[in-house]
Amino acid sequence: MSASQSAARRTVLKGAAALAGAAGAGLTLAACSTEAGGAAGSPAVPGGPVELGAATDVPVGGAKLYREQKLVVSCPAEGRYKAFSAQCTHAGCILDKIEEGQGNCPCHGSRFDVATGKVLRGPAADPLAAVPVKAEGGKLIAG
């Protein structure tokens, strides 16, 4: 093999190695998806109506975390409900508990007001995504 053929071969091999590395990085990023099944930029929201259970499960002036459905629902006044995605807007983790009106992200400590979705403590910078919710026949329906 001549010197120019050898140099050309090395160039092709370097390019192939770079492509393989980029593909591997993409697979690594895909493997780092969140518990919610998506990135922080795509909040977990129901694709259609989801029955959450009895409306009375959410106390007036309080909130309830529906971790399996990745939602948090508050009841600011009798018969009025607000729902938000329970997926943290920082890294996509799902809130793990509500304490004193604040939803807690277990991954990096972000805190959200469960009545408004607003960020109370970072590193999250964006509020929780609002989700439509209604009480129908004594049950809460989100989505």
Short mmCIF file of N, CA and C in Angstrom, two decimals:
data_model
loop_
_atom_site.label_atom_id
_atom_site.label_comp_id
_atom_site.label_asym_id
_atom_site.label_seq_id
_atom_site.Cartn_x
_atom_site.Cartn_y
_atom_site.Cartn_z
N MET A 1 0.85 -1.17 0.00
CA MET A 1 0.00 0.00 0.00
C MET A 1 0.90 1.23 0.00
N SER A 2 0.58 2.22 -0.87
CA SER A 2 1.40 3.41 -0.96
C SER A 2 1.12 4.33 0.23
N ALA A 3 1.96 5.32 0.42
CA ALA A 3 1.81 6.27 1.53
C ALA A 3 0.51 7.05 1.38
N SER A 4 0.14 7.45 0.14
CA SER A 4 -1.09 8.22 -0.04
C SER A 4 -2.32 7.35 0.21
N GLN A 5 -2.26 6.05 -0.17
CA GLN A 5 -3.38 5.14 0.10
C GLN A 5 -3.51 4.90 1.60
N SER A 6 -2.38 4.79 2.27
CA SER A 6 -2.39 4.58 3.71
C SER A 6 -2.99 5.79 4.43
N ALA A 7 -2.64 7.01 3.99
CA ALA A 7 -3.17 8.23 4.59
C ALA A 7 -4.67 8.34 4.34
N ALA A 8 -5.10 7.99 3.13
CA ALA A 8 -6.53 8.03 2.80
C ALA A 8 -7.29 7.02 3.66
N ARG A 9 -6.71 5.86 3.86
CA ARG A 9 -7.35 4.82 4.67
C ARG A 9 -7.51 5.30 6.12
N ARG A 10 -6.46 5.94 6.64
CA ARG A 10 -6.53 6.47 8.00
C ARG A 10 -7.63 7.53 8.12
N THR A 11 -7.77 8.38 7.11
CA THR A 11 -8.81 9.41 7.12
C THR A 11 -10.20 8.78 7.16
N VAL A 12 -10.41 7.76 6.34
CA VAL A 12 -11.70 7.07 6.31
C VAL A 12 -11.96 6.40 7.67
N LEU A 13 -10.96 5.75 8.24
CA LEU A 13 -11.13 5.08 9.53
C LEU A 13 -11.42 6.08 10.64
N LYS A 14 -10.75 7.24 10.61
CA LYS A 14 -11.01 8.27 11.62
C LYS A 14 -12.45 8.76 11.52
N GLY A 15 -12.91 8.97 10.28
CA GLY A 15 -14.29 9.43 10.08
C GLY A 15 -15.29 8.40 10.58
N ALA A 16 -15.03 7.12 10.30
CA ALA A 16 -15.92 6.06 10.75
C ALA A 16 -15.94 5.99 12.28
N ALA A 17 -14.77 6.16 12.88
CA ALA A 17 -14.70 6.13 14.35
C ALA A 17 -15.47 7.30 14.94
N ALA A 18 -15.37 8.48 14.32
CA ALA A 18 -16.10 9.65 14.82
C ALA A 18 -17.60 9.42 14.72
N LEU A 19 -18.07 8.85 13.61
CA LEU A 19 -19.49 8.57 13.45
C LEU A 19 -19.97 7.54 14.47
N ALA A 20 -19.17 6.52 14.68
CA ALA A 20 -19.54 5.49 15.67
C ALA A 20 -19.61 6.11 17.06
N GLY A 21 -18.67 7.00 17.38
CA GLY A 21 -18.69 7.66 18.68
C GLY A 21 -19.93 8.53 18.85
N ALA A 22 -20.30 9.25 17.79
CA ALA A 22 -21.50 10.10 17.85
C ALA A 22 -22.75 9.25 18.02
N ALA A 23 -22.81 8.14 17.30
CA ALA A 23 -23.97 7.25 17.43
C ALA A 23 -24.03 6.67 18.84
N GLY A 24 -22.89 6.31 19.38
CA GLY A 24 -22.84 5.77 20.75
C GLY A 24 -23.29 6.82 21.76
N ALA A 25 -22.89 8.07 21.53
CA ALA A 25 -23.31 9.14 22.43
C ALA A 25 -24.82 9.32 22.37
N GLY A 26 -25.39 9.22 21.18
CA GLY A 26 -26.84 9.32 21.04
C GLY A 26 -27.55 8.21 21.78
N LEU A 27 -27.01 7.00 21.69
CA LEU A 27 -27.61 5.89 22.41
C LEU A 27 -27.47 6.09 23.91
N THR A 28 -26.35 6.64 24.33
CA THR A 28 -26.16 6.91 25.75
C THR A 28 -27.17 7.93 26.23
N LEU A 29 -27.39 8.99 25.45
CA LEU A 29 -28.37 10.01 25.84
C LEU A 29 -29.77 9.41 25.89
N ALA A 30 -30.10 8.57 24.93
CA ALA A 30 -31.42 7.93 24.93
C ALA A 30 -31.57 7.05 26.16
N ALA A 31 -30.51 6.40 26.56
CA ALA A 31 -30.57 5.54 27.74
C ALA A 31 -30.73 6.34 29.03
N CYS A 32 -30.40 7.63 28.98
CA CYS A 32 -30.51 8.48 30.15
C CYS A 32 -31.87 9.17 30.23
N SER A 33 -32.86 8.62 29.56
CA SER A 33 -34.18 9.23 29.63
C SER A 33 -34.68 9.15 31.05
N THR A 34 -35.68 9.96 31.36
CA THR A 34 -36.15 10.07 32.73
C THR A 34 -37.18 9.01 33.05
N GLU A 35 -37.50 8.94 34.31
CA GLU A 35 -38.52 8.04 34.80
C GLU A 35 -39.84 8.29 34.10
N ALA A 36 -40.03 9.51 33.64
CA ALA A 36 -41.29 9.88 32.99
C ALA A 36 -41.32 9.41 31.55
N GLY A 37 -40.19 8.93 31.05
CA GLY A 37 -40.16 8.44 29.69
C GLY A 37 -39.87 9.52 28.67
N GLY A 38 -39.40 10.67 29.09
CA GLY A 38 -39.10 11.73 28.16
C GLY A 38 -38.13 12.70 28.76
N ALA A 39 -37.71 13.65 27.94
CA ALA A 39 -36.79 14.66 28.41
C ALA A 39 -37.54 15.73 29.17
N ALA A 40 -36.79 16.56 29.87
CA ALA A 40 -37.42 17.63 30.64
C ALA A 40 -38.21 18.57 29.75
N GLY A 41 -37.83 18.69 28.47
CA GLY A 41 -38.53 19.57 27.55
C GLY A 41 -39.87 19.03 27.10
N SER A 42 -40.18 17.79 27.38
CA SER A 42 -41.47 17.22 26.97
C SER A 42 -42.17 16.67 28.20
N PRO A 43 -42.94 17.54 28.89
CA PRO A 43 -43.55 17.12 30.15
C PRO A 43 -44.53 15.97 29.97
N ALA A 44 -44.64 15.17 31.02
CA ALA A 44 -45.58 14.06 31.02
C ALA A 44 -46.98 14.62 31.19
N VAL A 45 -47.76 14.57 30.13
CA VAL A 45 -49.15 14.97 30.19
C VAL A 45 -49.98 13.89 29.52
N PRO A 46 -51.18 13.66 30.00
CA PRO A 46 -51.99 12.61 29.41
C PRO A 46 -52.33 12.92 27.95
N GLY A 47 -52.30 11.89 27.12
CA GLY A 47 -52.65 12.05 25.72
C GLY A 47 -54.16 12.08 25.51
N GLY A 48 -54.89 11.69 26.51
CA GLY A 48 -56.35 11.67 26.45
C GLY A 48 -56.88 11.70 27.87
N PRO A 49 -58.20 11.61 28.02
CA PRO A 49 -58.78 11.64 29.37
C PRO A 49 -58.29 10.49 30.25
N VAL A 50 -57.94 10.83 31.49
CA VAL A 50 -57.47 9.86 32.48
C VAL A 50 -58.29 10.03 33.75
N GLU A 51 -58.94 8.97 34.18
CA GLU A 51 -59.70 9.04 35.42
C GLU A 51 -58.74 8.87 36.59
N LEU A 52 -58.80 9.83 37.52
CA LEU A 52 -57.88 9.83 38.66
C LEU A 52 -58.49 9.23 39.92
N GLY A 53 -59.79 9.24 40.02
CA GLY A 53 -60.44 8.73 41.23
C GLY A 53 -61.43 9.76 41.75
N ALA A 54 -61.86 9.56 42.98
CA ALA A 54 -62.87 10.42 43.59
C ALA A 54 -62.36 11.84 43.76
N ALA A 55 -63.21 12.79 43.40
CA ALA A 55 -62.85 14.20 43.56
C ALA A 55 -62.62 14.53 45.03
N THR A 56 -63.30 13.82 45.92
CA THR A 56 -63.15 14.08 47.36
C THR A 56 -61.79 13.66 47.89
N ASP A 57 -60.99 12.94 47.08
CA ASP A 57 -59.64 12.56 47.49
C ASP A 57 -58.70 13.75 47.56
N VAL A 58 -59.07 14.84 46.88
CA VAL A 58 -58.25 16.05 46.90
C VAL A 58 -58.93 17.03 47.86
N PRO A 59 -58.31 17.31 49.00
CA PRO A 59 -58.95 18.18 50.00
C PRO A 59 -59.01 19.63 49.55
N VAL A 60 -60.07 20.32 49.93
CA VAL A 60 -60.20 21.75 49.64
C VAL A 60 -59.03 22.46 50.32
N GLY A 61 -58.34 23.29 49.55
CA GLY A 61 -57.17 24.00 50.07
C GLY A 61 -55.91 23.16 50.05
N GLY A 62 -55.99 21.95 49.53
CA GLY A 62 -54.84 21.05 49.50
C GLY A 62 -54.59 20.50 48.11
N ALA A 63 -53.80 19.46 48.05
CA ALA A 63 -53.44 18.86 46.77
C ALA A 63 -53.14 17.38 46.96
N LYS A 64 -53.16 16.66 45.86
CA LYS A 64 -52.82 15.24 45.88
C LYS A 64 -51.92 14.93 44.70
N LEU A 65 -50.90 14.11 44.97
CA LEU A 65 -49.98 13.66 43.94
C LEU A 65 -50.46 12.33 43.40
N TYR A 66 -50.64 12.25 42.11
CA TYR A 66 -50.99 11.01 41.41
C TYR A 66 -49.72 10.58 40.68
N ARG A 67 -48.81 9.98 41.43
CA ARG A 67 -47.48 9.69 40.90
C ARG A 67 -47.52 8.73 39.71
N GLU A 68 -48.38 7.73 39.78
CA GLU A 68 -48.46 6.76 38.68
C GLU A 68 -48.91 7.43 37.38
N GLN A 69 -49.82 8.40 37.49
CA GLN A 69 -50.30 9.12 36.31
C GLN A 69 -49.45 10.35 36.00
N LYS A 70 -48.46 10.61 36.86
CA LYS A 70 -47.53 11.73 36.71
C LYS A 70 -48.25 13.08 36.71
N LEU A 71 -49.20 13.20 37.65
CA LEU A 71 -49.99 14.43 37.79
C LEU A 71 -50.09 14.85 39.24
N VAL A 72 -50.29 16.14 39.44
CA VAL A 72 -50.59 16.68 40.76
C VAL A 72 -51.84 17.54 40.59
N VAL A 73 -52.81 17.36 41.50
CA VAL A 73 -54.08 18.08 41.42
C VAL A 73 -54.28 18.84 42.73
N SER A 74 -54.65 20.12 42.61
CA SER A 74 -54.97 20.92 43.79
C SER A 74 -56.44 21.32 43.72
N CYS A 75 -56.97 21.68 44.88
CA CYS A 75 -58.37 22.12 44.99
C CYS A 75 -58.38 23.44 45.75
N PRO A 76 -58.27 24.57 45.03
CA PRO A 76 -58.21 25.87 45.72
C PRO A 76 -59.53 26.26 46.39
N ALA A 77 -60.66 25.75 45.89
CA ALA A 77 -61.97 26.04 46.47
C ALA A 77 -62.90 24.87 46.16
N GLU A 78 -63.93 24.74 46.94
CA GLU A 78 -64.89 23.64 46.76
C GLU A 78 -65.32 23.52 45.30
N GLY A 79 -65.11 22.34 44.72
CA GLY A 79 -65.54 22.08 43.35
C GLY A 79 -64.64 22.63 42.26
N ARG A 80 -63.53 23.30 42.63
CA ARG A 80 -62.59 23.83 41.63
C ARG A 80 -61.27 23.07 41.74
N TYR A 81 -60.74 22.65 40.60
CA TYR A 81 -59.52 21.85 40.59
C TYR A 81 -58.54 22.40 39.56
N LYS A 82 -57.26 22.25 39.88
CA LYS A 82 -56.18 22.61 38.96
C LYS A 82 -55.25 21.41 38.91
N ALA A 83 -54.77 21.09 37.72
CA ALA A 83 -53.85 19.96 37.58
C ALA A 83 -52.60 20.40 36.82
N PHE A 84 -51.51 19.75 37.17
CA PHE A 84 -50.22 20.02 36.53
C PHE A 84 -49.49 18.71 36.33
N SER A 85 -48.61 18.70 35.34
CA SER A 85 -47.72 17.57 35.18
C SER A 85 -46.86 17.47 36.44
N ALA A 86 -46.60 16.27 36.91
CA ALA A 86 -45.74 16.09 38.08
C ALA A 86 -44.30 15.81 37.65
N GLN A 87 -44.00 16.11 36.39
CA GLN A 87 -42.65 15.92 35.87
C GLN A 87 -41.86 17.21 36.02
N CYS A 88 -40.77 17.14 36.77
CA CYS A 88 -39.93 18.31 37.00
C CYS A 88 -39.42 18.85 35.67
N THR A 89 -39.44 20.16 35.54
CA THR A 89 -39.01 20.81 34.30
C THR A 89 -37.49 20.95 34.20
N HIS A 90 -36.78 20.53 35.22
CA HIS A 90 -35.32 20.60 35.18
C HIS A 90 -34.72 19.39 34.47
N ALA A 91 -34.95 18.20 35.01
CA ALA A 91 -34.35 17.00 34.43
C ALA A 91 -35.38 15.91 34.16
N GLY A 92 -36.65 16.21 34.37
CA GLY A 92 -37.69 15.27 34.02
C GLY A 92 -38.06 14.24 35.06
N CYS A 93 -37.52 14.33 36.25
CA CYS A 93 -37.89 13.37 37.30
C CYS A 93 -39.33 13.64 37.75
N ILE A 94 -39.96 12.64 38.34
CA ILE A 94 -41.33 12.78 38.81
C ILE A 94 -41.32 13.19 40.28
N LEU A 95 -42.15 14.19 40.60
CA LEU A 95 -42.25 14.63 42.00
C LEU A 95 -42.56 13.43 42.88
N ASP A 96 -42.00 13.42 44.10
CA ASP A 96 -42.19 12.26 44.96
C ASP A 96 -43.10 12.51 46.15
N LYS A 97 -43.35 13.79 46.48
CA LYS A 97 -44.22 14.07 47.63
C LYS A 97 -44.63 15.52 47.61
N ILE A 98 -45.66 15.80 48.41
CA ILE A 98 -46.13 17.17 48.61
C ILE A 98 -46.01 17.47 50.09
N GLU A 99 -45.32 18.56 50.40
CA GLU A 99 -45.17 19.01 51.79
C GLU A 99 -45.45 20.50 51.84
N GLU A 100 -46.41 20.88 52.69
CA GLU A 100 -46.75 22.29 52.89
C GLU A 100 -47.03 23.00 51.57
N GLY A 101 -47.79 22.35 50.71
CA GLY A 101 -48.19 22.95 49.44
C GLY A 101 -47.11 22.98 48.38
N GLN A 102 -46.00 22.27 48.64
CA GLN A 102 -44.89 22.25 47.69
C GLN A 102 -44.63 20.84 47.20
N GLY A 103 -44.55 20.70 45.86
CA GLY A 103 -44.17 19.43 45.26
C GLY A 103 -42.66 19.33 45.25
N ASN A 104 -42.14 18.19 45.66
CA ASN A 104 -40.69 17.99 45.77
C ASN A 104 -40.16 17.11 44.65
N CYS A 105 -39.10 17.56 44.01
CA CYS A 105 -38.40 16.73 43.03
C CYS A 105 -37.24 16.03 43.75
N PRO A 106 -37.25 14.70 43.75
CA PRO A 106 -36.23 13.96 44.50
C PRO A 106 -34.84 13.97 43.84
N CYS A 107 -34.76 14.36 42.59
CA CYS A 107 -33.47 14.27 41.88
C CYS A 107 -32.51 15.40 42.22
N HIS A 108 -32.98 16.64 42.17
CA HIS A 108 -32.08 17.77 42.40
C HIS A 108 -32.64 18.81 43.35
N GLY A 109 -33.79 18.51 43.98
CA GLY A 109 -34.31 19.38 45.02
C GLY A 109 -35.20 20.52 44.58
N SER A 110 -35.59 20.56 43.31
CA SER A 110 -36.51 21.62 42.89
C SER A 110 -37.82 21.50 43.66
N ARG A 111 -38.45 22.64 43.90
CA ARG A 111 -39.74 22.66 44.62
C ARG A 111 -40.71 23.50 43.79
N PHE A 112 -41.98 23.05 43.75
CA PHE A 112 -43.01 23.72 42.97
C PHE A 112 -44.23 23.98 43.83
N ASP A 113 -44.89 25.12 43.59
CA ASP A 113 -46.16 25.42 44.24
C ASP A 113 -47.21 24.55 43.55
N VAL A 114 -47.83 23.63 44.27
CA VAL A 114 -48.77 22.70 43.64
C VAL A 114 -50.10 23.36 43.31
N ALA A 115 -50.35 24.57 43.78
CA ALA A 115 -51.59 25.29 43.45
C ALA A 115 -51.45 26.09 42.16
N THR A 116 -50.20 26.43 41.79
CA THR A 116 -49.97 27.27 40.61
C THR A 116 -48.99 26.65 39.60
N GLY A 117 -48.21 25.68 40.04
CA GLY A 117 -47.18 25.09 39.19
C GLY A 117 -45.88 25.87 39.17
N LYS A 118 -45.85 27.04 39.82
CA LYS A 118 -44.66 27.90 39.79
C LYS A 118 -43.48 27.27 40.53
N VAL A 119 -42.29 27.59 40.03
CA VAL A 119 -41.05 27.14 40.67
C VAL A 119 -40.85 27.94 41.95
N LEU A 120 -40.61 27.26 43.05
CA LEU A 120 -40.30 27.91 44.33
C LEU A 120 -38.82 27.81 44.64
N ARG A 121 -38.17 26.75 44.16
CA ARG A 121 -36.72 26.56 44.37
C ARG A 121 -36.17 25.77 43.20
N GLY A 122 -35.06 26.22 42.68
CA GLY A 122 -34.40 25.57 41.55
C GLY A 122 -33.62 24.36 41.97
N PRO A 123 -33.03 23.74 41.00
CA PRO A 123 -32.55 24.30 39.75
C PRO A 123 -33.59 24.44 38.63
N ALA A 124 -34.79 23.91 38.76
CA ALA A 124 -35.80 24.10 37.72
C ALA A 124 -36.05 25.59 37.53
N ALA A 125 -36.25 25.99 36.27
CA ALA A 125 -36.51 27.39 35.96
C ALA A 125 -37.92 27.59 35.42
N ASP A 126 -38.51 26.55 34.87
CA ASP A 126 -39.83 26.64 34.25
C ASP A 126 -40.89 26.01 35.15
N PRO A 127 -42.11 26.57 35.12
CA PRO A 127 -43.20 26.00 35.93
C PRO A 127 -43.65 24.65 35.40
N LEU A 128 -44.39 23.93 36.24
CA LEU A 128 -44.99 22.67 35.81
C LEU A 128 -46.03 22.95 34.73
N ALA A 129 -46.15 22.06 33.77
CA ALA A 129 -47.12 22.21 32.68
C ALA A 129 -48.54 22.01 33.21
N ALA A 130 -49.44 22.94 32.88
CA ALA A 130 -50.84 22.82 33.27
C ALA A 130 -51.52 21.73 32.46
N VAL A 131 -52.44 21.04 33.09
CA VAL A 131 -53.20 19.96 32.46
C VAL A 131 -54.68 20.22 32.75
N PRO A 132 -55.54 20.15 31.74
CA PRO A 132 -56.97 20.34 32.02
C PRO A 132 -57.48 19.25 32.97
N VAL A 133 -58.37 19.64 33.88
CA VAL A 133 -58.96 18.68 34.81
C VAL A 133 -60.38 19.12 35.13
N LYS A 134 -61.26 18.15 35.33
CA LYS A 134 -62.65 18.47 35.68
C LYS A 134 -63.20 17.37 36.58
N ALA A 135 -64.19 17.74 37.36
CA ALA A 135 -64.90 16.78 38.18
C ALA A 135 -66.17 16.41 37.42
N GLU A 136 -66.36 15.12 37.25
CA GLU A 136 -67.52 14.63 36.50
C GLU A 136 -68.06 13.39 37.19
N GLY A 137 -69.29 13.47 37.63
CA GLY A 137 -69.89 12.32 38.32
C GLY A 137 -69.16 11.96 39.59
N GLY A 138 -68.58 12.96 40.27
CA GLY A 138 -67.85 12.73 41.50
C GLY A 138 -66.43 12.24 41.31
N LYS A 139 -66.01 12.10 40.06
CA LYS A 139 -64.64 11.64 39.77
C LYS A 139 -63.85 12.73 39.06
N LEU A 140 -62.54 12.72 39.26
CA LEU A 140 -61.65 13.66 38.57
C LEU A 140 -61.18 13.04 37.25
N ILE A 141 -61.28 13.84 36.20
CA ILE A 141 -60.83 13.43 34.87
C ILE A 141 -59.80 14.45 34.43
N ALA A 142 -58.59 14.00 34.11
CA ALA A 142 -57.53 14.88 33.65
C ALA A 142 -57.25 14.59 32.18
N GLY A 143 -56.80 15.63 31.49
CA GLY A 143 -56.43 15.45 30.08
C GLY A 143 -57.44 15.99 29.12
#
